[in-house]
PDB file of C-alpha atoms and ligand atoms in Angstrom:
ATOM      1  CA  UNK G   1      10.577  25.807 -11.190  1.00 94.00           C
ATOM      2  CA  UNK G   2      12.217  22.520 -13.113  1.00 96.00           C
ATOM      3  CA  UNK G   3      12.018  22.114 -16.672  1.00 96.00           C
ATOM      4  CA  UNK G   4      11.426  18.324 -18.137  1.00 96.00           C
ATOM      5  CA  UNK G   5      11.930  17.667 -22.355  1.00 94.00           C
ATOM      6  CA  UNK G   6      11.253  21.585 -22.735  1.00 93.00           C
ATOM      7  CA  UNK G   7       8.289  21.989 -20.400  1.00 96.00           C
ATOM      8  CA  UNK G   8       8.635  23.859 -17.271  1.00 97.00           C
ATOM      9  CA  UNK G   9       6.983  23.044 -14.587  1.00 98.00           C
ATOM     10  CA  UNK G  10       5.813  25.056 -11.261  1.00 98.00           C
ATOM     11  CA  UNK G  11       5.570  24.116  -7.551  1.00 98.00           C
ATOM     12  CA  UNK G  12       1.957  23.099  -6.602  1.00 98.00           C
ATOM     13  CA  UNK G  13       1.721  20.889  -3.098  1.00 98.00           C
ATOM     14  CA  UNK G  14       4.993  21.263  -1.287  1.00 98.00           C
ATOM     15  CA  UNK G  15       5.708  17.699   0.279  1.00 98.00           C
ATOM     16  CA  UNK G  16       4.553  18.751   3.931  1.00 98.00           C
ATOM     17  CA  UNK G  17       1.263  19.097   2.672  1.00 98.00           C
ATOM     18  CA  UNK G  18       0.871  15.963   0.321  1.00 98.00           C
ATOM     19  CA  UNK G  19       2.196  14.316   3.239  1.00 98.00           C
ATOM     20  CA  UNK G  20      -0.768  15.408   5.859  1.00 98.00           C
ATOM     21  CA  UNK G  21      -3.486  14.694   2.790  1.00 98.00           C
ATOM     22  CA  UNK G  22      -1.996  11.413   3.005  1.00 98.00           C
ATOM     23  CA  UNK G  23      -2.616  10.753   6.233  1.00 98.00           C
ATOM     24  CA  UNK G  24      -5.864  11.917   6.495  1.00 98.00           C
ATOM     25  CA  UNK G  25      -7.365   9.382   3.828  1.00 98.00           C
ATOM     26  CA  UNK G  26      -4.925   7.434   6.089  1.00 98.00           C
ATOM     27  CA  UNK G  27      -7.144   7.657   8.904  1.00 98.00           C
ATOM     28  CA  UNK G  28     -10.462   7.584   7.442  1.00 98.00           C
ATOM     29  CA  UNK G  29      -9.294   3.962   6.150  1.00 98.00           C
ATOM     30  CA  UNK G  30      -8.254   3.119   9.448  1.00 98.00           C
ATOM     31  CA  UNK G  31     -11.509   4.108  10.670  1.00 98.00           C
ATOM     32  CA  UNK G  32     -14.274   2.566   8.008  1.00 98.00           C
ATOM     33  CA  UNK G  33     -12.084  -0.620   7.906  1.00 98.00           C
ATOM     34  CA  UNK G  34     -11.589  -1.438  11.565  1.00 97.00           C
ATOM     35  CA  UNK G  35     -11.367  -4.980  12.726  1.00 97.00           C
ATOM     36  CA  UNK G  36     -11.505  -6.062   8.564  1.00 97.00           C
ATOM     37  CA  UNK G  37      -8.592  -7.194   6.603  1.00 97.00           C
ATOM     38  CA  UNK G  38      -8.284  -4.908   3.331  1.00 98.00           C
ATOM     39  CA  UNK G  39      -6.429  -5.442   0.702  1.00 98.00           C
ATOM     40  CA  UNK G  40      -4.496  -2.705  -1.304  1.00 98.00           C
ATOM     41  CA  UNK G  41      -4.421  -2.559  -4.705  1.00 98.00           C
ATOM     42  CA  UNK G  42      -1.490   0.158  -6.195  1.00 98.00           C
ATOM     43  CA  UNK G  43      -1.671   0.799  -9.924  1.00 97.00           C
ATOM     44  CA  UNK G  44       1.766   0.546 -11.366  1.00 96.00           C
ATOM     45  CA  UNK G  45       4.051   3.360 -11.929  1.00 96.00           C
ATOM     46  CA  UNK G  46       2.321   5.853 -10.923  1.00 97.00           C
ATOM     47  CA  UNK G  47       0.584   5.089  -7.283  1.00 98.00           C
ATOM     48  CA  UNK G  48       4.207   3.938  -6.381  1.00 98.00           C
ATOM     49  CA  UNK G  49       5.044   6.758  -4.049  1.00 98.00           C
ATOM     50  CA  UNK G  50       1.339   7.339  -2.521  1.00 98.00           C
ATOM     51  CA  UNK G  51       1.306   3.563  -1.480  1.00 98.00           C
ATOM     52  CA  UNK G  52       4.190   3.138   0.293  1.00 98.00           C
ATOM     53  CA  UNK G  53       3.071   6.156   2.399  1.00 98.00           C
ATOM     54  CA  UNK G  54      -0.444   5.548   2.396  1.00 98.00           C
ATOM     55  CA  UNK G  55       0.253   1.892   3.927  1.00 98.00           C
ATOM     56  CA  UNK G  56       3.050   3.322   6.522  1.00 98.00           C
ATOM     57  CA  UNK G  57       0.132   5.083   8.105  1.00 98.00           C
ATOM     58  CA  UNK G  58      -2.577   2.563   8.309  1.00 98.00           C
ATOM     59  CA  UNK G  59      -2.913   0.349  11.141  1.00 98.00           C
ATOM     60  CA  UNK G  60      -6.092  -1.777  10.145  1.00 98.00           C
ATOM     61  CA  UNK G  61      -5.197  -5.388   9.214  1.00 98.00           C
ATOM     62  CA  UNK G  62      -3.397  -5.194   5.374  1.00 98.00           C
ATOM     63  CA  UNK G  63      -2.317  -6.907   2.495  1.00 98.00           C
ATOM     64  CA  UNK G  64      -0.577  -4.356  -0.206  1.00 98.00           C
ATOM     65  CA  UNK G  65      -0.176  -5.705  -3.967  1.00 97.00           C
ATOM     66  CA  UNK G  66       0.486  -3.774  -6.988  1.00 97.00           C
ATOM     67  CA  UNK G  67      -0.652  -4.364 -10.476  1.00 95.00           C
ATOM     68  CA  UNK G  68      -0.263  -2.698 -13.777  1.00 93.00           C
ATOM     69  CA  UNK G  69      -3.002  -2.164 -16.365  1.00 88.00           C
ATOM     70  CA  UNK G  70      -2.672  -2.905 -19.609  1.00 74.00           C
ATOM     71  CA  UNK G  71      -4.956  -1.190 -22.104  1.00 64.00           C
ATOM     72  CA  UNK G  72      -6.117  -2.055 -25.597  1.00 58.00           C
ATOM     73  CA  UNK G  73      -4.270   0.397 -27.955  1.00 54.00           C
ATOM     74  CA  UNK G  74      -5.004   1.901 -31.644  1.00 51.00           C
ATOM     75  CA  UNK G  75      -7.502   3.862 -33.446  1.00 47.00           C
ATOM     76  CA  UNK G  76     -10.629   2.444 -31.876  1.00 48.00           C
ATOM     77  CA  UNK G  77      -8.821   2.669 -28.106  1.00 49.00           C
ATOM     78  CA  UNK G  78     -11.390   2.372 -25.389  1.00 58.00           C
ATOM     79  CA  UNK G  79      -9.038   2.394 -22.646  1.00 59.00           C
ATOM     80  CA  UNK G  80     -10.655  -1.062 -21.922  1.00 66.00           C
ATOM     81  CA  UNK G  81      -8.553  -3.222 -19.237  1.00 65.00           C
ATOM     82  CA  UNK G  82      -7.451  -5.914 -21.374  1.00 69.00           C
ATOM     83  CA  UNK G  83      -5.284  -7.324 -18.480  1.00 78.00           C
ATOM     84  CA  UNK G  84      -4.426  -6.714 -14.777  1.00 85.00           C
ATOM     85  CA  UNK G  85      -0.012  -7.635 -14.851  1.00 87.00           C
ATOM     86  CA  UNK G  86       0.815  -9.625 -12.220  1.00 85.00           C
ATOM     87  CA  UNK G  87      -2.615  -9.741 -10.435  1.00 90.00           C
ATOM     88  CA  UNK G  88      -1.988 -13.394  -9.029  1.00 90.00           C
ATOM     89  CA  UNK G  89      -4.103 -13.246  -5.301  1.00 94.00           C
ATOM     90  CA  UNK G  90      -7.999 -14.277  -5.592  1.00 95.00           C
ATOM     91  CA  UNK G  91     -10.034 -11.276  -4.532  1.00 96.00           C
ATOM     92  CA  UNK G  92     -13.042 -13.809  -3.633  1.00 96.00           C
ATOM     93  CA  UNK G  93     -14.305 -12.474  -0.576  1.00 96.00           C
ATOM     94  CA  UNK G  94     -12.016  -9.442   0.055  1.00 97.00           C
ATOM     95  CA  UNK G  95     -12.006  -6.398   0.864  1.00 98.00           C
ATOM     96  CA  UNK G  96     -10.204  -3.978  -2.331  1.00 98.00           C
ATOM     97  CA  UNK G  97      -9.357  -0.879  -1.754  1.00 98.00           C
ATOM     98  CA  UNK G  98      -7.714   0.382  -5.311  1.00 98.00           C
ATOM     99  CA  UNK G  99      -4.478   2.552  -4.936  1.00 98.00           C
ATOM    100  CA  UNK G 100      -4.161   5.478  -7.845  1.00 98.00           C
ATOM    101  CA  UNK G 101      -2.506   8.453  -8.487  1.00 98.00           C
ATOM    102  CA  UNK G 102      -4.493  10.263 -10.067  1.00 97.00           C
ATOM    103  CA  UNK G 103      -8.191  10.175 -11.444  1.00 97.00           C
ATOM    104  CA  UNK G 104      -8.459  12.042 -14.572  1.00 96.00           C
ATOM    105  CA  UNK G 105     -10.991  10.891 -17.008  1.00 95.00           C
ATOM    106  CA  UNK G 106     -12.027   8.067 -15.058  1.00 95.00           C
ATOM    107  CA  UNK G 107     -12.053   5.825 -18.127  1.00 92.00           C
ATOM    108  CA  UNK G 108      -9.132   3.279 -16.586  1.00 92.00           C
ATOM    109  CA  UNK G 109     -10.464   3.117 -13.113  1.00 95.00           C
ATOM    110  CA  UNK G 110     -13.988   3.111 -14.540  1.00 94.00           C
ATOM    111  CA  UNK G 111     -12.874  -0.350 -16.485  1.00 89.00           C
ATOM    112  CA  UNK G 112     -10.334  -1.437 -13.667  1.00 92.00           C
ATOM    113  CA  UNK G 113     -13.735  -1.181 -11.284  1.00 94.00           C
ATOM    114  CA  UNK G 114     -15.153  -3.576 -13.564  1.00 91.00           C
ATOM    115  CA  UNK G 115     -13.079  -5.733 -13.795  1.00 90.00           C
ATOM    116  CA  UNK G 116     -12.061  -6.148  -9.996  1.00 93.00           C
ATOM    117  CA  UNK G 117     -15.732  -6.875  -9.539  1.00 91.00           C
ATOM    118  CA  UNK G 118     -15.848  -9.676 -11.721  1.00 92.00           C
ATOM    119  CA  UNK G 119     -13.343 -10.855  -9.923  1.00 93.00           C
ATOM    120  CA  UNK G 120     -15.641 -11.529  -7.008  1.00 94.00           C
ATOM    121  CA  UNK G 121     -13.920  -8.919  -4.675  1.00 95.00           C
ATOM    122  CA  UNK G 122     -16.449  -8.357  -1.191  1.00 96.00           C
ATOM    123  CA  UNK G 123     -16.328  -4.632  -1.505  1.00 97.00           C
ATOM    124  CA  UNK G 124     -14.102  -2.523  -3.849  1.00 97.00           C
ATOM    125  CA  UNK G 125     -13.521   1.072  -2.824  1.00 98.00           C
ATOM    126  CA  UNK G 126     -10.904   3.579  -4.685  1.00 98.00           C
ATOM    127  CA  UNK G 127      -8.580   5.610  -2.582  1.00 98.00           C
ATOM    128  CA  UNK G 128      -6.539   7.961  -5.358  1.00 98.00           C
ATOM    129  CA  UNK G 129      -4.243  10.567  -4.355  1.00 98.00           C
ATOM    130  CA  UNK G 130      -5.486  13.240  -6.824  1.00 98.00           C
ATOM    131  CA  UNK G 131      -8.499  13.906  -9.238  1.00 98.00           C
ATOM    132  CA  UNK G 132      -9.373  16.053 -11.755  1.00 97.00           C
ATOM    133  CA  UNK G 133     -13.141  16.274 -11.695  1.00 97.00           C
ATOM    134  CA  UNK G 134     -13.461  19.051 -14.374  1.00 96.00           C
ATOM    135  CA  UNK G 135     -11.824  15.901 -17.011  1.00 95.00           C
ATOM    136  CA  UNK G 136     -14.326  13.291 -15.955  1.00 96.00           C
ATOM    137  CA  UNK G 137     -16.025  11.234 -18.742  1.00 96.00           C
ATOM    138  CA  UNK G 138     -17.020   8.661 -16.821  1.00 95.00           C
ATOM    139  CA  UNK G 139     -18.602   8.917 -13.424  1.00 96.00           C
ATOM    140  CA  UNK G 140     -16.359   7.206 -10.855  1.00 97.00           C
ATOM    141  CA  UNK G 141     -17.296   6.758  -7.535  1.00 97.00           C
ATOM    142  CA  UNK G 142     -14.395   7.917  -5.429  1.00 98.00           C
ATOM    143  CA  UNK G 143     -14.517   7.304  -1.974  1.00 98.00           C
ATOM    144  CA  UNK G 144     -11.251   8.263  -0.971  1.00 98.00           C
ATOM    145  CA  UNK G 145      -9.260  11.326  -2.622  1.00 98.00           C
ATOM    146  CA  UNK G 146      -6.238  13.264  -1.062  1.00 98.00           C
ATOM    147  CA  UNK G 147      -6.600  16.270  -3.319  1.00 98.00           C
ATOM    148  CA  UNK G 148      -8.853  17.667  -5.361  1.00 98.00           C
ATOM    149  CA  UNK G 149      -7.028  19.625  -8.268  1.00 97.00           C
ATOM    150  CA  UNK G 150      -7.794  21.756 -11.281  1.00 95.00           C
ATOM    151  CA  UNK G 151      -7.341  20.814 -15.298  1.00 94.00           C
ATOM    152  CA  UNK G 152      -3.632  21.333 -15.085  1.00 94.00           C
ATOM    153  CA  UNK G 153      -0.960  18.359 -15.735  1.00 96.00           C
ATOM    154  CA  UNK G 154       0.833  17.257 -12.747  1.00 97.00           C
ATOM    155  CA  UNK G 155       4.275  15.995 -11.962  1.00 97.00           C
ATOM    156  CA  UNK G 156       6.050  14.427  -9.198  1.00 98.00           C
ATOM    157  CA  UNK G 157       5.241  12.147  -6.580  1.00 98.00           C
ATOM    158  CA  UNK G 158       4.951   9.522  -8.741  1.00 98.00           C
ATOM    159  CA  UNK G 159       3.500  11.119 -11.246  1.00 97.00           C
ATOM    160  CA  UNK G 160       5.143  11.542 -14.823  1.00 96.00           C
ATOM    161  CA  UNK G 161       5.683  13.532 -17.759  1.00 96.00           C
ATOM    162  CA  UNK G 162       7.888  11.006 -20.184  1.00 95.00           C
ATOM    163  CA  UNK G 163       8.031   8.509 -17.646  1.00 94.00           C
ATOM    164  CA  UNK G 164      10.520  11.353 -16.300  1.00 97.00           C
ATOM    165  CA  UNK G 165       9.892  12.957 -12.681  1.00 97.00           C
ATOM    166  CA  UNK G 166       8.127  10.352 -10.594  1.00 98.00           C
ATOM    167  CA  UNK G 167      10.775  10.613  -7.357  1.00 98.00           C
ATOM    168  CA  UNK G 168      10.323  14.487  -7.257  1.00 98.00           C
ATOM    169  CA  UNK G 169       8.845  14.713  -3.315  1.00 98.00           C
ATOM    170  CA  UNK G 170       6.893  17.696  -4.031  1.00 98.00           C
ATOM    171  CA  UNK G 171       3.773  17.914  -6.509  1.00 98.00           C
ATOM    172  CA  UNK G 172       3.909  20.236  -9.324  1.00 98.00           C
ATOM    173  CA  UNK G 173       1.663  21.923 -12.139  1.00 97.00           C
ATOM    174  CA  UNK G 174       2.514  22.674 -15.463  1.00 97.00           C
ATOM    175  CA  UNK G 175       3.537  25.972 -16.258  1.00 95.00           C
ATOM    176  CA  UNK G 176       0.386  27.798 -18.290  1.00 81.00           C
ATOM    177  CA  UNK G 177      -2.139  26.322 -20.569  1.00 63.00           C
ATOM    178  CA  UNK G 178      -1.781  23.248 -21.993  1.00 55.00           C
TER     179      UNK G 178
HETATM  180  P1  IMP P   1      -7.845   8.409 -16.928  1.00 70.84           P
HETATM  181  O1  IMP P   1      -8.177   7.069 -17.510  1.00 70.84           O
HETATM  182  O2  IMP P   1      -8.044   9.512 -17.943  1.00 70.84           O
HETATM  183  O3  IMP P   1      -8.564   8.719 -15.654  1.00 70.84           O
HETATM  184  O4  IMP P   1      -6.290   8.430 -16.734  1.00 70.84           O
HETATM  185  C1  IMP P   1      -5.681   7.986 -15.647  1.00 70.84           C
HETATM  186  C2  IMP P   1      -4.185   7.863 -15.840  1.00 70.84           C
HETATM  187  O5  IMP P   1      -3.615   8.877 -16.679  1.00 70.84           O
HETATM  188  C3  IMP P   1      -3.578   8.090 -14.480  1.00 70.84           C
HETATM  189  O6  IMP P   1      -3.513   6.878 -13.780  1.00 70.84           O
HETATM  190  C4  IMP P   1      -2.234   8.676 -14.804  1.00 70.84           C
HETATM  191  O7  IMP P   1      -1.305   7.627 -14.971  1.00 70.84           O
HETATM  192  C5  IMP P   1      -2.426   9.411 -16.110  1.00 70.84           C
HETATM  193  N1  IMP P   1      -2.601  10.868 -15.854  1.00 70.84           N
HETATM  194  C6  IMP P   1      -3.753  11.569 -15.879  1.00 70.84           C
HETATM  195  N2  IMP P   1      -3.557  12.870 -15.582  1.00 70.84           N
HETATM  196  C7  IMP P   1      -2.239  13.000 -15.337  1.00 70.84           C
HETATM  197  C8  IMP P   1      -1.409  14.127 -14.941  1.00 70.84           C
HETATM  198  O8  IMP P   1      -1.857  15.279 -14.762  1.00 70.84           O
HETATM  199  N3  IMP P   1      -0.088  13.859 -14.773  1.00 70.84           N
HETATM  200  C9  IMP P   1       0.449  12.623 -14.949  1.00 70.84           C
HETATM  201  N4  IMP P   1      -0.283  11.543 -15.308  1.00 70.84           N
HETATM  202  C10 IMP P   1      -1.621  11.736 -15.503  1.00 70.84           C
HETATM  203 MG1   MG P   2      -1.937   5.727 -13.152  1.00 70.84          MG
END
């Protein structure tokens, strides 16, 4: 048990385990993307941790980038993608396969989607570590997920609760309701 800014927190998905989900979406990569170049897409902070050892285990052809999203804020907040930060590399063409930790609502990556399209990306697939279809307001279409969890906040593994956490190795669930 750990305790972050008065919350405590329980062990979920010891690191073992997050480690073989890993490379199981690993390997279904490295099978649908054979003989293509892909490129990765990580969503700053929080995809940090899964992308470094998602990519370790591919061995198709890659390019890995990260980007952060930047969202409009305020009363009226849509979580509209105002911005992709530091998105330099034309997606023309390419193959995108979006890096996230964690699905919950789908409202970013349903906007992030969106936007990556208009971009002119080939193909552009999401491969999140975790989602949380019981939160979903918007349908996304997930073709990759590690773990399916329940309505419960998670920490760790990049993954934050005050932008504290995110270098814990093991996944964990907050203690009781929230
Ligand atoms: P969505 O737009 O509601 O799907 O939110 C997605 C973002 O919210 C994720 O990329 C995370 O950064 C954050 N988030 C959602 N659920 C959790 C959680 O349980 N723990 C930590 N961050 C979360
Ligand atoms: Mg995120």
């Amino acid at each position: 048990m750990i305790s972050i800014d008065g919350l405590k927190f329980e062990l979920y998905i010891p690191e073992a385990e997050v480690k073989q989900r890993v490379k199981a979406v690993a390997e279904r990569i490295n099978e649908d993307y054979k003989g293509r170049q892909v490129i990765l897409l990580g969503i700053l902070n929080g995809a940090f941790m899964f992308a470094a050892d998602l990519v370790r285990e591919l061995t198709v052809d890659n390019e890995i980038h990260f980007t952060k999203v930047s969202s409009y804020e305020g009363t009226n907040s849509t979580g509209e993608v105002k911005e992709l930060i530091g998105l330099t590399i034309p997606l023309e063409g390419r193959d995108v396969i979006v890096v996230e930790d964690i699905v919950d609502t789908g409202v970013t990556m349903h906007h992030l989607l969106n936007y990556l399209k208009d971009k002119g990306a080939r193909s552009v697939e999401v491969c999140t570590l975790m989602s949380k279809p019981e939160r979903r307001q918007v349908e996304v279409d997930i073709k990759y997920c590690a773990m399916v969890v329940p309505d419960k906040f998670i920490l760790g593994y990049g993954l934050d609760y005050n932008n504290k956490g995110r270098g814990l190795k093991d996944v964990y669930q907050l203690k009781g309701e929230r």
